[in-house]
Amino acid sequence: MHRRHLNELLLRYRQQFPAEHELVARFQSFVAAHTDCLLRTCVPGHITASAWIVSADGNAALLTHHRKLGRWLQLGGHVDGEPAVDRAALREAQEESGMAAFTFVPCADGSLVPLDLDVHPIPARKQEPEHLHWDVRF
């Protein structure tokens, strides 16, 4: 499974947000240790992708109510093997919002850098054990 694109995003994130170096190192270690990290079958956890959809003026954001977790969250989900996690975030945003036209906000140099990284536990459910979501947010 190709993880080069993800590793490049993590490197750009570390350069953009140097104070987050410990979190980036955790992500990099997880990605290096699990060749299947882009698949939900990766038992200890897996990479997910999400997108903050904000209005053009930045004064409003679209959230969705997550039924299983009972919380309001940005749109996103499993990358399902998609090596370009930004494309997975876009796909999830389109599927969950019903909207089709989105634009990523690039850095001043034109590169795409995640807005945030987050690791959070997902409770056990039915035959799925508790696991971690390693979320890359755009």
PDB file of C-alpha atoms in Angstrom:
ATOM      1  CA  MET A   1       0.000   0.000   0.000  1.00  0.00           C
ATOM      2  CA  HIS A   2       1.490   3.314  -1.049  1.00  0.00           C
ATOM      3  CA  ARG A   3       2.021   5.705   1.865  1.00  0.00           C
ATOM      4  CA  ARG A   4       4.335   8.187   0.124  1.00  0.00           C
ATOM      5  CA  HIS A   5       1.641  10.853  -0.368  1.00  0.00           C
ATOM      6  CA  LEU A   6       0.604  10.607   3.295  1.00  0.00           C
ATOM      7  CA  ASN A   7       4.222  10.852   4.441  1.00  0.00           C
ATOM      8  CA  GLU A   8       4.693  13.954   2.279  1.00  0.00           C
ATOM      9  CA  LEU A   9       1.604  15.565   3.827  1.00  0.00           C
ATOM     10  CA  LEU A  10       2.924  14.768   7.310  1.00  0.00           C
ATOM     11  CA  LEU A  11       6.291  16.318   6.454  1.00  0.00           C
ATOM     12  CA  ARG A  12       4.619  19.512   5.158  1.00  0.00           C
ATOM     13  CA  TYR A  13       2.453  19.636   8.281  1.00  0.00           C
ATOM     14  CA  ARG A  14       5.546  19.338  10.488  1.00  0.00           C
ATOM     15  CA  GLN A  15       7.223  22.171   8.567  1.00  0.00           C
ATOM     16  CA  GLN A  16       4.123  24.372   8.824  1.00  0.00           C
ATOM     17  CA  PHE A  17       3.460  23.585  12.498  1.00  0.00           C
ATOM     18  CA  PRO A  18       6.823  22.820  14.162  1.00  0.00           C
ATOM     19  CA  ALA A  19       5.308  22.849  17.658  1.00  0.00           C
ATOM     20  CA  GLU A  20       3.330  19.727  16.629  1.00  0.00           C
ATOM     21  CA  HIS A  21       6.498  17.668  16.019  1.00  0.00           C
ATOM     22  CA  GLU A  22       5.644  15.060  18.678  1.00  0.00           C
ATOM     23  CA  LEU A  23       2.201  14.407  17.188  1.00  0.00           C
ATOM     24  CA  VAL A  24       3.676  14.197  13.689  1.00  0.00           C
ATOM     25  CA  ALA A  25       6.279  11.734  14.960  1.00  0.00           C
ATOM     26  CA  ARG A  26       3.472   9.560  16.402  1.00  0.00           C
ATOM     27  CA  PHE A  27       1.701   9.619  13.031  1.00  0.00           C
ATOM     28  CA  GLN A  28       4.901   8.823  11.154  1.00  0.00           C
ATOM     29  CA  SER A  29       5.679   5.904  13.480  1.00  0.00           C
ATOM     30  CA  PHE A  30       2.160   4.521  13.094  1.00  0.00           C
ATOM     31  CA  VAL A  31       2.291   4.825   9.294  1.00  0.00           C
ATOM     32  CA  ALA A  32       5.742   3.181   9.162  1.00  0.00           C
ATOM     33  CA  ALA A  33       4.669   0.311  11.441  1.00  0.00           C
ATOM     34  CA  HIS A  34       1.434  -0.540   9.610  1.00  0.00           C
ATOM     35  CA  THR A  35       1.620  -1.082   5.869  1.00  0.00           C
ATOM     36  CA  ASP A  36      -2.180  -1.455   5.929  1.00  0.00           C
ATOM     37  CA  CYS A  37      -2.790   1.810   7.834  1.00  0.00           C
ATOM     38  CA  LEU A  38      -5.025   3.129   5.025  1.00  0.00           C
ATOM     39  CA  LEU A  39      -7.484   0.253   5.468  1.00  0.00           C
ATOM     40  CA  ARG A  40     -10.138  -0.002   8.148  1.00  0.00           C
ATOM     41  CA  THR A  41      -9.059  -3.631   8.678  1.00  0.00           C
ATOM     42  CA  CYS A  42      -5.871  -2.373  10.346  1.00  0.00           C
ATOM     43  CA  VAL A  43      -6.798  -3.557  13.841  1.00  0.00           C
ATOM     44  CA  PRO A  44      -5.029  -1.095  16.158  1.00  0.00           C
ATOM     45  CA  GLY A  45      -6.412   1.805  14.130  1.00  0.00           C
ATOM     46  CA  HIS A  46      -6.346   3.402  10.716  1.00  0.00           C
ATOM     47  CA  ILE A  47      -5.971   6.649   8.846  1.00  0.00           C
ATOM     48  CA  THR A  48      -9.126   8.686   8.376  1.00  0.00           C
ATOM     49  CA  ALA A  49      -9.594  11.970   6.541  1.00  0.00           C
ATOM     50  CA  SER A  50     -11.923  14.850   7.188  1.00  0.00           C
ATOM     51  CA  ALA A  51     -12.668  18.279   5.814  1.00  0.00           C
ATOM     52  CA  TRP A  52     -13.751  21.486   7.444  1.00  0.00           C
ATOM     53  CA  ILE A  53     -16.239  23.050   5.078  1.00  0.00           C
ATOM     54  CA  VAL A  54     -16.400  26.777   5.754  1.00  0.00           C
ATOM     55  CA  SER A  55     -18.249  29.599   4.079  1.00  0.00           C
ATOM     56  CA  ALA A  56     -16.328  31.907   1.758  1.00  0.00           C
ATOM     57  CA  ASP A  57     -16.259  34.608   4.448  1.00  0.00           C
ATOM     58  CA  GLY A  58     -15.085  32.112   7.101  1.00  0.00           C
ATOM     59  CA  ASN A  59     -17.981  32.914   9.430  1.00  0.00           C
ATOM     60  CA  ALA A  60     -19.808  29.571   9.204  1.00  0.00           C
ATOM     61  CA  ALA A  61     -18.883  25.904   9.112  1.00  0.00           C
ATOM     62  CA  LEU A  62     -20.871  22.847   8.088  1.00  0.00           C
ATOM     63  CA  LEU A  63     -20.978  20.091  10.703  1.00  0.00           C
ATOM     64  CA  THR A  64     -22.744  16.746  10.776  1.00  0.00           C
ATOM     65  CA  HIS A  65     -24.219  14.865  13.712  1.00  0.00           C
ATOM     66  CA  HIS A  66     -22.393  11.550  14.069  1.00  0.00           C
ATOM     67  CA  ARG A  67     -25.042   9.027  15.113  1.00  0.00           C
ATOM     68  CA  LYS A  68     -22.682   6.422  16.582  1.00  0.00           C
ATOM     69  CA  LEU A  69     -20.697   8.933  18.646  1.00  0.00           C
ATOM     70  CA  GLY A  70     -23.582  11.311  19.373  1.00  0.00           C
ATOM     71  CA  ARG A  71     -21.455  14.374  18.580  1.00  0.00           C
ATOM     72  CA  TRP A  72     -21.331  17.190  16.035  1.00  0.00           C
ATOM     73  CA  LEU A  73     -18.217  16.817  13.867  1.00  0.00           C
ATOM     74  CA  GLN A  74     -16.625  17.979  10.641  1.00  0.00           C
ATOM     75  CA  LEU A  75     -17.360  15.736   7.663  1.00  0.00           C
ATOM     76  CA  GLY A  76     -15.031  12.820   7.015  1.00  0.00           C
ATOM     77  CA  GLY A  77     -14.410   9.149   7.401  1.00  0.00           C
ATOM     78  CA  HIS A  78     -12.337   6.162   6.374  1.00  0.00           C
ATOM     79  CA  VAL A  79      -9.907   6.551   3.503  1.00  0.00           C
ATOM     80  CA  ASP A  80     -10.660   2.962   2.369  1.00  0.00           C
ATOM     81  CA  GLY A  81      -7.232   2.416   0.836  1.00  0.00           C
ATOM     82  CA  GLU A  82      -7.073   5.767  -0.992  1.00  0.00           C
ATOM     83  CA  PRO A  83      -3.381   6.743  -0.844  1.00  0.00           C
ATOM     84  CA  ALA A  84      -4.166  10.439  -1.495  1.00  0.00           C
ATOM     85  CA  VAL A  85      -5.907  11.150   1.796  1.00  0.00           C
ATOM     86  CA  ASP A  86      -6.889  14.644   0.615  1.00  0.00           C
ATOM     87  CA  ARG A  87      -8.970  12.992  -2.127  1.00  0.00           C
ATOM     88  CA  ALA A  88     -10.568  10.777   0.518  1.00  0.00           C
ATOM     89  CA  ALA A  89     -11.432  13.858   2.594  1.00  0.00           C
ATOM     90  CA  LEU A  90     -12.983  15.467  -0.480  1.00  0.00           C
ATOM     91  CA  ARG A  91     -14.940  12.292  -1.301  1.00  0.00           C
ATOM     92  CA  GLU A  92     -16.277  12.057   2.244  1.00  0.00           C
ATOM     93  CA  ALA A  93     -17.240  15.747   2.282  1.00  0.00           C
ATOM     94  CA  GLN A  94     -19.127  15.337  -0.993  1.00  0.00           C
ATOM     95  CA  GLU A  95     -20.883  12.135   0.117  1.00  0.00           C
ATOM     96  CA  GLU A  96     -21.871  13.443   3.535  1.00  0.00           C
ATOM     97  CA  SER A  97     -22.901  16.954   2.494  1.00  0.00           C
ATOM     98  CA  GLY A  98     -24.515  16.260  -0.872  1.00  0.00           C
ATOM     99  CA  MET A  99     -22.531  19.191  -2.267  1.00  0.00           C
ATOM    100  CA  ALA A 100     -20.066  18.768  -5.108  1.00  0.00           C
ATOM    101  CA  ALA A 101     -18.030  21.945  -5.521  1.00  0.00           C
ATOM    102  CA  PHE A 102     -15.263  22.373  -2.977  1.00  0.00           C
ATOM    103  CA  THR A 103     -11.885  24.055  -3.119  1.00  0.00           C
ATOM    104  CA  PHE A 104      -8.947  23.247  -0.873  1.00  0.00           C
ATOM    105  CA  VAL A 105      -7.258  26.277   0.654  1.00  0.00           C
ATOM    106  CA  PRO A 106      -3.563  25.972  -0.221  1.00  0.00           C
ATOM    107  CA  CYS A 107      -0.621  27.548   1.581  1.00  0.00           C
ATOM    108  CA  ALA A 108       0.978  30.713   0.202  1.00  0.00           C
ATOM    109  CA  ASP A 109       3.380  28.582  -1.877  1.00  0.00           C
ATOM    110  CA  GLY A 110       0.453  26.676  -3.422  1.00  0.00           C
ATOM    111  CA  SER A 111       1.076  23.433  -1.525  1.00  0.00           C
ATOM    112  CA  LEU A 112      -1.610  21.535   0.310  1.00  0.00           C
ATOM    113  CA  VAL A 113      -0.986  21.091   4.030  1.00  0.00           C
ATOM    114  CA  PRO A 114      -3.431  19.475   6.454  1.00  0.00           C
ATOM    115  CA  LEU A 115      -5.164  21.905   8.790  1.00  0.00           C
ATOM    116  CA  ASP A 116      -4.900  19.562  11.767  1.00  0.00           C
ATOM    117  CA  LEU A 117      -3.938  16.056  12.868  1.00  0.00           C
ATOM    118  CA  ASP A 118      -5.794  14.196  15.585  1.00  0.00           C
ATOM    119  CA  VAL A 119      -5.728  10.729  17.132  1.00  0.00           C
ATOM    120  CA  HIS A 120      -8.899   9.696  18.923  1.00  0.00           C
ATOM    121  CA  PRO A 121     -10.346   6.422  20.233  1.00  0.00           C
ATOM    122  CA  ILE A 122     -13.416   4.849  18.673  1.00  0.00           C
ATOM    123  CA  PRO A 123     -15.414   2.719  21.109  1.00  0.00           C
ATOM    124  CA  ALA A 124     -15.948  -0.998  20.529  1.00  0.00           C
ATOM    125  CA  ARG A 125     -19.144  -1.778  18.643  1.00  0.00           C
ATOM    126  CA  LYS A 126     -20.632  -5.153  17.668  1.00  0.00           C
ATOM    127  CA  GLN A 127     -17.725  -7.196  16.270  1.00  0.00           C
ATOM    128  CA  GLU A 128     -15.405  -4.201  15.967  1.00  0.00           C
ATOM    129  CA  PRO A 129     -12.951  -3.731  18.853  1.00  0.00           C
ATOM    130  CA  GLU A 130     -12.033  -0.319  20.238  1.00  0.00           C
ATOM    131  CA  HIS A 131      -9.452   1.255  17.947  1.00  0.00           C
ATOM    132  CA  LEU A 132      -7.876   4.581  17.038  1.00  0.00           C
ATOM    133  CA  HIS A 133      -8.692   6.927  14.204  1.00  0.00           C
ATOM    134  CA  TRP A 134      -5.629   8.790  12.965  1.00  0.00           C
ATOM    135  CA  ASP A 135      -7.439  11.708  11.376  1.00  0.00           C
ATOM    136  CA  VAL A 136      -5.841  13.986   8.778  1.00  0.00           C
ATOM    137  CA  ARG A 137      -7.960  17.123   8.561  1.00  0.00           C
ATOM    138  CA  PHE A 138      -8.186  19.590   5.670  1.00  0.00           C
TER     139      PHE A 138
END
